[in-house]
XYZ file of C-alpha atoms in Angstrom:
433
model
C 11.423 155.006 -14.278
C 10.306 151.890 -12.631
C 11.286 149.603 -15.179
C 14.795 151.207 -15.160
C 15.236 150.729 -11.778
C 14.056 146.770 -12.203
C 16.701 146.014 -14.879
C 19.038 147.836 -12.856
C 18.646 145.737 -9.894
C 18.794 142.675 -12.086
C 21.756 143.382 -13.542
C 23.092 143.906 -10.032
C 21.926 140.647 -8.601
C 23.502 138.798 -11.622
C 26.925 140.717 -11.583
C 26.650 139.510 -8.085
C 26.457 135.994 -8.522
C 28.930 135.883 -11.274
C 31.292 137.675 -9.296
C 30.690 135.358 -6.528
C 30.732 132.289 -8.408
C 33.447 132.941 -10.926
C 35.090 135.916 -9.405
C 37.844 136.326 -12.473
C 35.343 136.490 -15.112
C 36.274 139.758 -16.027
C 40.059 139.285 -16.671
C 41.615 137.691 -20.029
C 42.669 133.917 -19.256
C 46.240 134.756 -18.988
C 45.636 137.341 -16.566
C 43.898 134.997 -14.343
C 46.541 132.151 -14.313
C 48.878 135.298 -13.267
C 46.417 136.106 -10.350
C 46.134 132.798 -8.912
C 49.998 132.230 -9.269
C 51.131 135.415 -7.459
C 48.338 135.766 -5.090
C 47.206 132.275 -4.061
C 49.560 129.546 -4.910
C 52.800 131.583 -3.986
C 51.199 132.410 -0.480
C 50.050 128.986 0.165
C 53.723 127.531 -0.191
C 55.025 130.533 1.860
C 52.759 129.798 4.830
C 53.797 126.118 4.450
C 57.533 127.491 4.658
C 56.709 129.529 7.564
C 54.699 126.579 9.484
C 57.395 124.295 8.862
C 60.041 126.638 10.238
C 57.971 126.761 13.334
C 58.867 123.086 13.926
C 62.357 123.462 13.295
C 62.346 122.184 9.661
C 64.733 124.577 7.517
C 62.184 125.098 4.891
C 62.722 128.364 3.093
C 63.740 128.346 -0.574
C 63.946 131.199 -3.088
C 61.020 133.861 -2.607
C 60.099 132.339 0.938
C 58.607 129.418 -0.551
C 58.954 125.729 0.805
C 59.693 124.340 -2.713
C 60.037 125.318 -6.335
C 56.619 126.329 -7.499
C 55.993 126.264 -11.354
C 53.577 128.026 -13.121
C 49.918 127.061 -13.249
C 48.922 124.546 -15.990
C 46.018 125.781 -18.050
C 42.380 124.255 -18.643
C 42.280 123.033 -22.272
C 38.570 124.377 -21.723
C 37.791 127.748 -20.265
C 33.963 128.043 -20.510
C 31.438 125.694 -19.652
C 33.740 123.248 -18.382
C 31.902 121.970 -15.353
C 30.625 118.117 -15.692
C 28.748 118.537 -12.666
C 26.238 121.285 -11.105
C 24.576 122.176 -7.603
C 21.355 124.082 -8.144
C 19.460 125.324 -5.031
C 15.868 126.001 -4.922
C 14.788 129.090 -2.958
C 13.220 132.587 -3.291
C 14.492 134.742 -6.182
C 15.017 138.260 -6.447
C 11.520 138.581 -7.875
C 10.310 136.720 -4.932
C 9.561 133.539 -6.496
C 9.799 131.063 -3.710
C 10.611 127.943 -6.315
C 13.730 129.779 -8.380
C 16.617 127.110 -9.247
C 19.660 128.403 -9.380
C 22.661 129.629 -7.146
C 22.800 131.527 -3.741
C 23.685 135.060 -3.261
C 24.291 136.783 0.183
C 24.834 135.205 3.258
C 22.923 133.833 6.308
C 24.146 136.526 8.776
C 22.836 139.335 6.691
C 19.730 137.510 5.815
C 19.830 138.635 2.326
C 19.885 135.453 0.888
C 18.449 135.013 -2.660
C 18.921 132.096 -5.368
C 19.829 133.524 -8.577
C 19.419 131.744 -12.220
C 22.802 130.744 -13.531
C 21.926 131.267 -17.071
C 24.968 133.734 -17.228
C 27.368 132.017 -15.571
C 30.120 130.938 -17.575
C 31.863 127.668 -16.143
C 28.197 125.985 -16.349
C 27.395 124.596 -19.255
C 24.316 125.476 -21.348
C 22.820 121.537 -20.695
C 22.825 121.837 -16.869
C 21.142 125.523 -17.507
C 18.610 123.822 -19.328
C 17.988 120.938 -17.320
C 17.769 123.661 -13.996
C 15.193 125.643 -16.138
C 13.011 122.977 -16.626
C 13.278 121.786 -12.910
C 11.742 125.172 -12.073
C 8.899 124.975 -14.464
C 8.202 121.659 -13.313
C 8.305 122.703 -9.336
C 6.512 125.802 -10.440
C 3.417 124.084 -11.602
C 3.659 121.523 -8.641
C 1.278 122.155 -5.793
C 4.129 121.165 -3.396
C 6.034 124.033 -1.758
C 9.590 124.076 -2.117
C 11.915 123.074 0.772
C 13.749 126.160 2.009
C 13.835 125.412 5.859
C 13.138 122.039 6.917
C 11.331 122.887 9.754
C 9.000 125.291 7.788
C 8.044 122.255 5.600
C 8.013 122.099 1.721
C 9.363 119.438 -0.193
C 11.152 120.375 -3.637
C 15.123 120.427 -2.904
C 18.269 120.400 -4.724
C 19.213 119.158 -8.274
C 22.256 117.997 -9.193
C 23.232 117.486 -13.107
C 26.043 115.616 -14.553
C 27.283 115.393 -17.877
C 29.809 113.823 -20.029
C 31.587 113.843 -23.326
C 29.863 111.136 -24.591
C 26.763 112.817 -24.323
C 25.114 111.669 -21.482
C 23.124 113.495 -18.983
C 21.971 112.553 -15.324
C 19.936 114.621 -13.387
C 19.421 113.766 -9.517
C 16.560 115.598 -7.705
C 16.184 115.796 -3.586
C 12.995 115.827 -2.184
C 12.484 116.188 1.474
C 9.171 113.750 2.216
C 8.274 115.763 5.378
C 4.715 113.972 6.199
C 3.684 112.776 2.649
C 2.963 108.575 2.903
C 4.097 106.437 -0.120
C 1.338 106.710 -2.263
C 1.650 110.452 -2.441
C 5.475 110.312 -2.976
C 4.873 107.393 -5.683
C 2.504 110.104 -7.195
C 5.175 112.901 -7.199
C 7.765 110.439 -8.922
C 5.556 109.209 -11.420
C 4.685 112.843 -12.557
C 8.306 113.958 -12.405
C 8.987 110.893 -14.616
C 6.357 112.010 -16.832
C 7.729 115.346 -17.319
C 10.917 114.612 -18.274
C 10.555 111.800 -20.682
C 6.866 112.951 -22.460
C 6.363 116.497 -21.200
C 8.454 119.690 -21.428
C 11.477 118.417 -19.983
C 11.884 115.997 -22.450
C 13.774 118.244 -24.269
C 16.770 117.570 -21.971
C 17.323 114.363 -23.308
C 18.151 112.616 -19.671
C 20.137 109.216 -19.689
C 19.487 109.028 -16.038
C 16.590 110.647 -13.715
C 17.409 110.062 -10.075
C 15.354 110.890 -6.916
C 16.486 110.920 -3.485
C 14.220 111.512 -0.321
C 16.518 113.331 2.220
C 15.745 114.907 5.592
C 19.360 116.001 6.262
C 21.206 118.515 4.112
C 23.336 115.969 2.524
C 22.612 112.144 2.445
C 24.703 109.173 1.115
C 23.097 106.550 -1.015
C 23.587 104.152 2.227
C 21.174 106.859 4.235
C 18.957 107.335 1.871
C 19.225 105.148 -1.752
C 19.081 107.320 -4.961
C 15.943 105.885 -6.406
C 16.263 105.650 -10.242
C 13.105 107.052 -12.093
C 13.956 106.732 -15.796
C 16.962 105.562 -18.041
C 20.275 103.810 -17.195
C 21.758 103.676 -14.063
C 24.957 105.080 -15.294
C 26.588 107.577 -17.284
C 29.981 106.919 -19.063
C 32.694 108.871 -19.621
C 36.108 108.371 -21.621
C 39.352 109.724 -20.377
C 42.703 109.232 -21.685
C 41.368 106.459 -23.857
C 39.678 104.700 -21.274
C 35.966 104.158 -20.434
C 34.553 104.945 -16.760
C 31.396 104.480 -15.288
C 29.862 107.202 -12.976
C 27.287 106.453 -10.181
C 25.347 109.521 -9.048
C 27.357 109.724 -6.102
C 30.737 108.772 -7.051
C 33.886 111.450 -7.258
C 34.733 112.441 -11.150
C 36.984 115.524 -11.494
C 34.444 118.363 -12.306
C 36.783 119.505 -15.620
C 37.579 116.341 -17.389
C 39.536 117.939 -20.005
C 41.656 119.415 -17.393
C 41.567 115.898 -15.418
C 43.556 114.526 -18.293
C 46.012 116.803 -18.544
C 46.495 116.539 -14.501
C 46.789 112.685 -14.543
C 49.271 112.709 -17.120
C 51.397 114.712 -15.218
C 50.951 112.910 -12.004
C 52.163 109.826 -13.823
C 55.254 111.789 -14.967
C 55.681 112.864 -11.597
C 55.476 109.100 -9.758
C 58.554 108.149 -11.582
C 57.022 104.568 -11.369
C 59.040 101.816 -12.808
C 57.527 98.468 -14.087
C 57.760 97.065 -10.611
C 55.973 99.902 -8.689
C 52.895 99.660 -6.577
C 50.766 102.683 -6.601
C 48.377 103.196 -3.755
C 45.585 105.521 -4.772
C 44.125 107.067 -1.690
C 40.641 108.418 -1.825
C 40.403 106.996 -5.434
C 36.672 107.657 -6.545
C 35.758 105.859 -9.661
C 39.432 104.850 -10.184
C 40.487 107.304 -12.610
C 44.005 108.216 -11.385
C 44.959 104.076 -10.420
C 43.062 102.777 -13.787
C 45.105 105.626 -15.912
C 48.488 104.683 -14.666
C 48.193 101.040 -14.532
C 50.171 100.269 -17.595
C 53.028 102.028 -15.875
C 53.103 100.086 -12.847
C 52.951 96.409 -11.504
C 49.875 96.861 -9.521
C 47.131 99.652 -8.084
C 45.740 99.571 -4.606
C 42.690 101.755 -4.380
C 40.668 102.904 -1.501
C 37.414 105.142 -0.923
C 34.604 105.408 1.097
C 32.062 105.676 -1.292
C 31.102 102.067 -1.968
C 29.190 102.583 -5.213
C 32.644 104.386 -6.393
C 34.503 101.271 -5.555
C 31.835 99.272 -7.329
C 32.335 101.917 -10.559
C 36.071 101.323 -9.928
C 36.013 97.272 -10.330
C 33.970 97.397 -13.232
C 35.892 100.260 -14.904
C 39.023 97.776 -14.588
C 37.249 95.107 -15.946
C 35.668 96.821 -18.869
C 38.944 98.133 -19.447
C 40.708 94.964 -19.651
C 43.045 96.124 -16.790
C 43.821 93.380 -14.396
C 46.630 94.771 -11.924
C 43.970 96.678 -9.737
C 42.406 95.735 -6.765
C 39.795 98.266 -4.970
C 38.825 98.228 -1.182
C 35.696 100.169 0.013
C 35.687 102.053 3.618
C 36.885 104.717 5.074
C 40.950 105.438 4.506
C 41.373 105.604 8.120
C 40.070 102.177 8.628
C 41.284 100.236 5.816
C 45.123 101.651 5.312
C 46.668 101.114 8.272
C 45.333 97.643 7.737
C 46.651 97.338 4.123
C 50.126 98.892 5.225
C 50.903 97.643 8.642
C 52.551 94.162 7.506
C 53.630 95.490 4.043
C 56.520 93.500 3.402
C 56.622 94.071 -0.527
C 59.851 94.517 -2.164
C 58.453 96.325 -4.715
C 58.794 100.251 -4.658
C 55.510 101.981 -3.198
C 54.421 105.286 -4.435
C 51.193 106.821 -3.001
C 48.904 109.263 -4.417
C 46.010 110.985 -2.267
C 42.980 112.933 -3.537
C 41.054 113.636 -0.691
C 38.163 116.011 -0.306
C 38.196 119.364 0.962
C 38.375 118.006 4.507
C 41.803 116.326 3.804
C 43.266 113.009 5.282
C 41.963 111.806 8.594
C 45.079 111.655 10.851
C 45.282 107.806 11.080
C 45.907 107.754 7.166
C 48.924 110.390 7.346
C 50.391 108.030 10.239
C 49.760 105.093 8.475
C 51.970 106.637 5.011
C 54.644 108.178 7.530
C 55.088 104.473 9.350
C 55.284 102.775 5.975
C 58.733 102.773 5.382
C 58.072 101.607 1.761
C 56.801 104.997 0.654
C 59.464 106.970 -0.406
C 57.141 109.174 -3.038
C 53.865 110.937 -2.432
C 51.872 113.275 -4.435
C 48.866 115.122 -2.592
C 46.435 116.404 -4.759
C 44.166 119.424 -3.056
C 41.452 121.529 -4.575
C 41.802 123.614 -1.030
C 45.532 123.374 -0.203
C 45.223 126.237 2.259
C 42.524 124.481 4.241
C 42.822 121.168 6.352
C 45.331 119.613 3.596
C 47.685 122.333 5.315
C 47.289 120.392 8.609
C 48.254 117.152 6.392
C 51.320 118.700 5.087
C 52.550 119.735 8.579
C 51.945 116.103 9.754
C 53.809 114.481 6.908
C 56.838 116.729 7.267
C 57.016 117.197 11.167
C 60.007 115.645 13.214
C 58.787 111.993 14.436
C 56.723 112.078 17.532
C 56.259 109.209 19.637
C 53.430 110.777 21.455
C 51.184 111.165 18.231
C 52.714 107.679 17.092
C 54.442 109.180 14.235
C 57.687 107.101 14.117
C 58.473 107.218 10.667
C 60.966 109.320 8.789
C 59.580 112.632 8.031
C 58.698 113.797 3.968
C 59.674 116.859 2.481
C 58.158 119.275 -0.121
C 60.124 119.133 -3.643
C 58.021 120.399 -5.955
C 54.399 122.101 -6.276
C 52.560 122.324 -9.845
C 48.881 124.367 -9.631
C 46.542 122.963 -12.503
C 43.711 125.340 -13.614
C 40.719 122.796 -13.001
C 38.439 125.950 -12.494
C 38.943 128.760 -14.887
C 37.373 132.115 -13.922
C 37.530 131.187 -10.148
C 40.442 132.079 -7.763
C 40.769 128.105 -7.201
C 43.496 125.871 -8.675
C 44.522 122.125 -8.054
C 47.707 122.101 -6.384
C 49.890 118.872 -6.673
C 52.266 118.746 -3.887
C 55.246 116.212 -4.506
C 56.814 114.888 -1.289
C 59.749 112.643 -0.915
C 61.795 110.934 1.693
């Protein structure tokens, strides 16, 4: 009976994880698309329509939407599509404090446990293999896992990135606590040995990185990524181009889905040969470079310096000469770029920000640039901070907020399923003025 009870409890925890990470996993795929369309995407456009009405803008279209909504574009790959996974280290359901997996539970209820992700359908087998090997390594380490910073411990997060070229990058985050440089060097040597000639060699890592971090998240500038083994970059092929990827560079998590997304973006831009494409939050340059052949010039901006280095390398490697990339916060770089814009060529903007959305000064710079008549906003969380951006783009001119430019209006919305088995979509909203 005890064995039955233990097995039942284990299955319950696995189901809780699957339901938390991939809540639609039990539904046939076509039903998943319908759920997203009716239960999330329509509601987003209805909310935007209502918020615009509050601003005195007549935005109600059939169904209470702010603009036509196309069906959800399916992902070419449904299972194991993620090219990047982040695994935590914490106490597991069996009490093992060095379990590598994903969280179940909440801090408020104090019932957080870390559950192995072996059965989660959107994570590829290679990622699960690296996570299992990392757990094996830290379980044999005399150093504790770092669950709460103030309680000590060292072993923390694992990030695994893979590409269709067969490359695998592992990034291990480590809290140094009070360890000296000699002790740190020993741990790095042991880690390298394990993944190159020990049991972890089965992972065949292309790159093994180590980051000493005393914060929840650290950029390369705050705490450099240290290459312990292999090549400094991995490479991906997308729409006939080859892209170099650094440890912290943004790349769409579903590569096959990204190809479908970028092809649609190219069509929606309606870019003629004399068009200048403004690629804001450009990452490694995937959008701008994939559309460079359609336009006269691409201008990319991103805050991650390494991503901009990747973008410049990608342009040169692929023989694309009509692109320029700028490193820095968009709110600092973009106003300077657009303040004196007097180009006669049409200017189309594509923005693909993080969940935090665009800084207000970026929206203001776009609004106040008369040359931008067409804007594509790509959002992985349109119901969040992006909604604030939508309203700022469409609200009447407001001298107090220095919004002097003519407002935009939403004219078309297309959701792309970049995250099968989840409730999320990548929503592309087309704005014109």
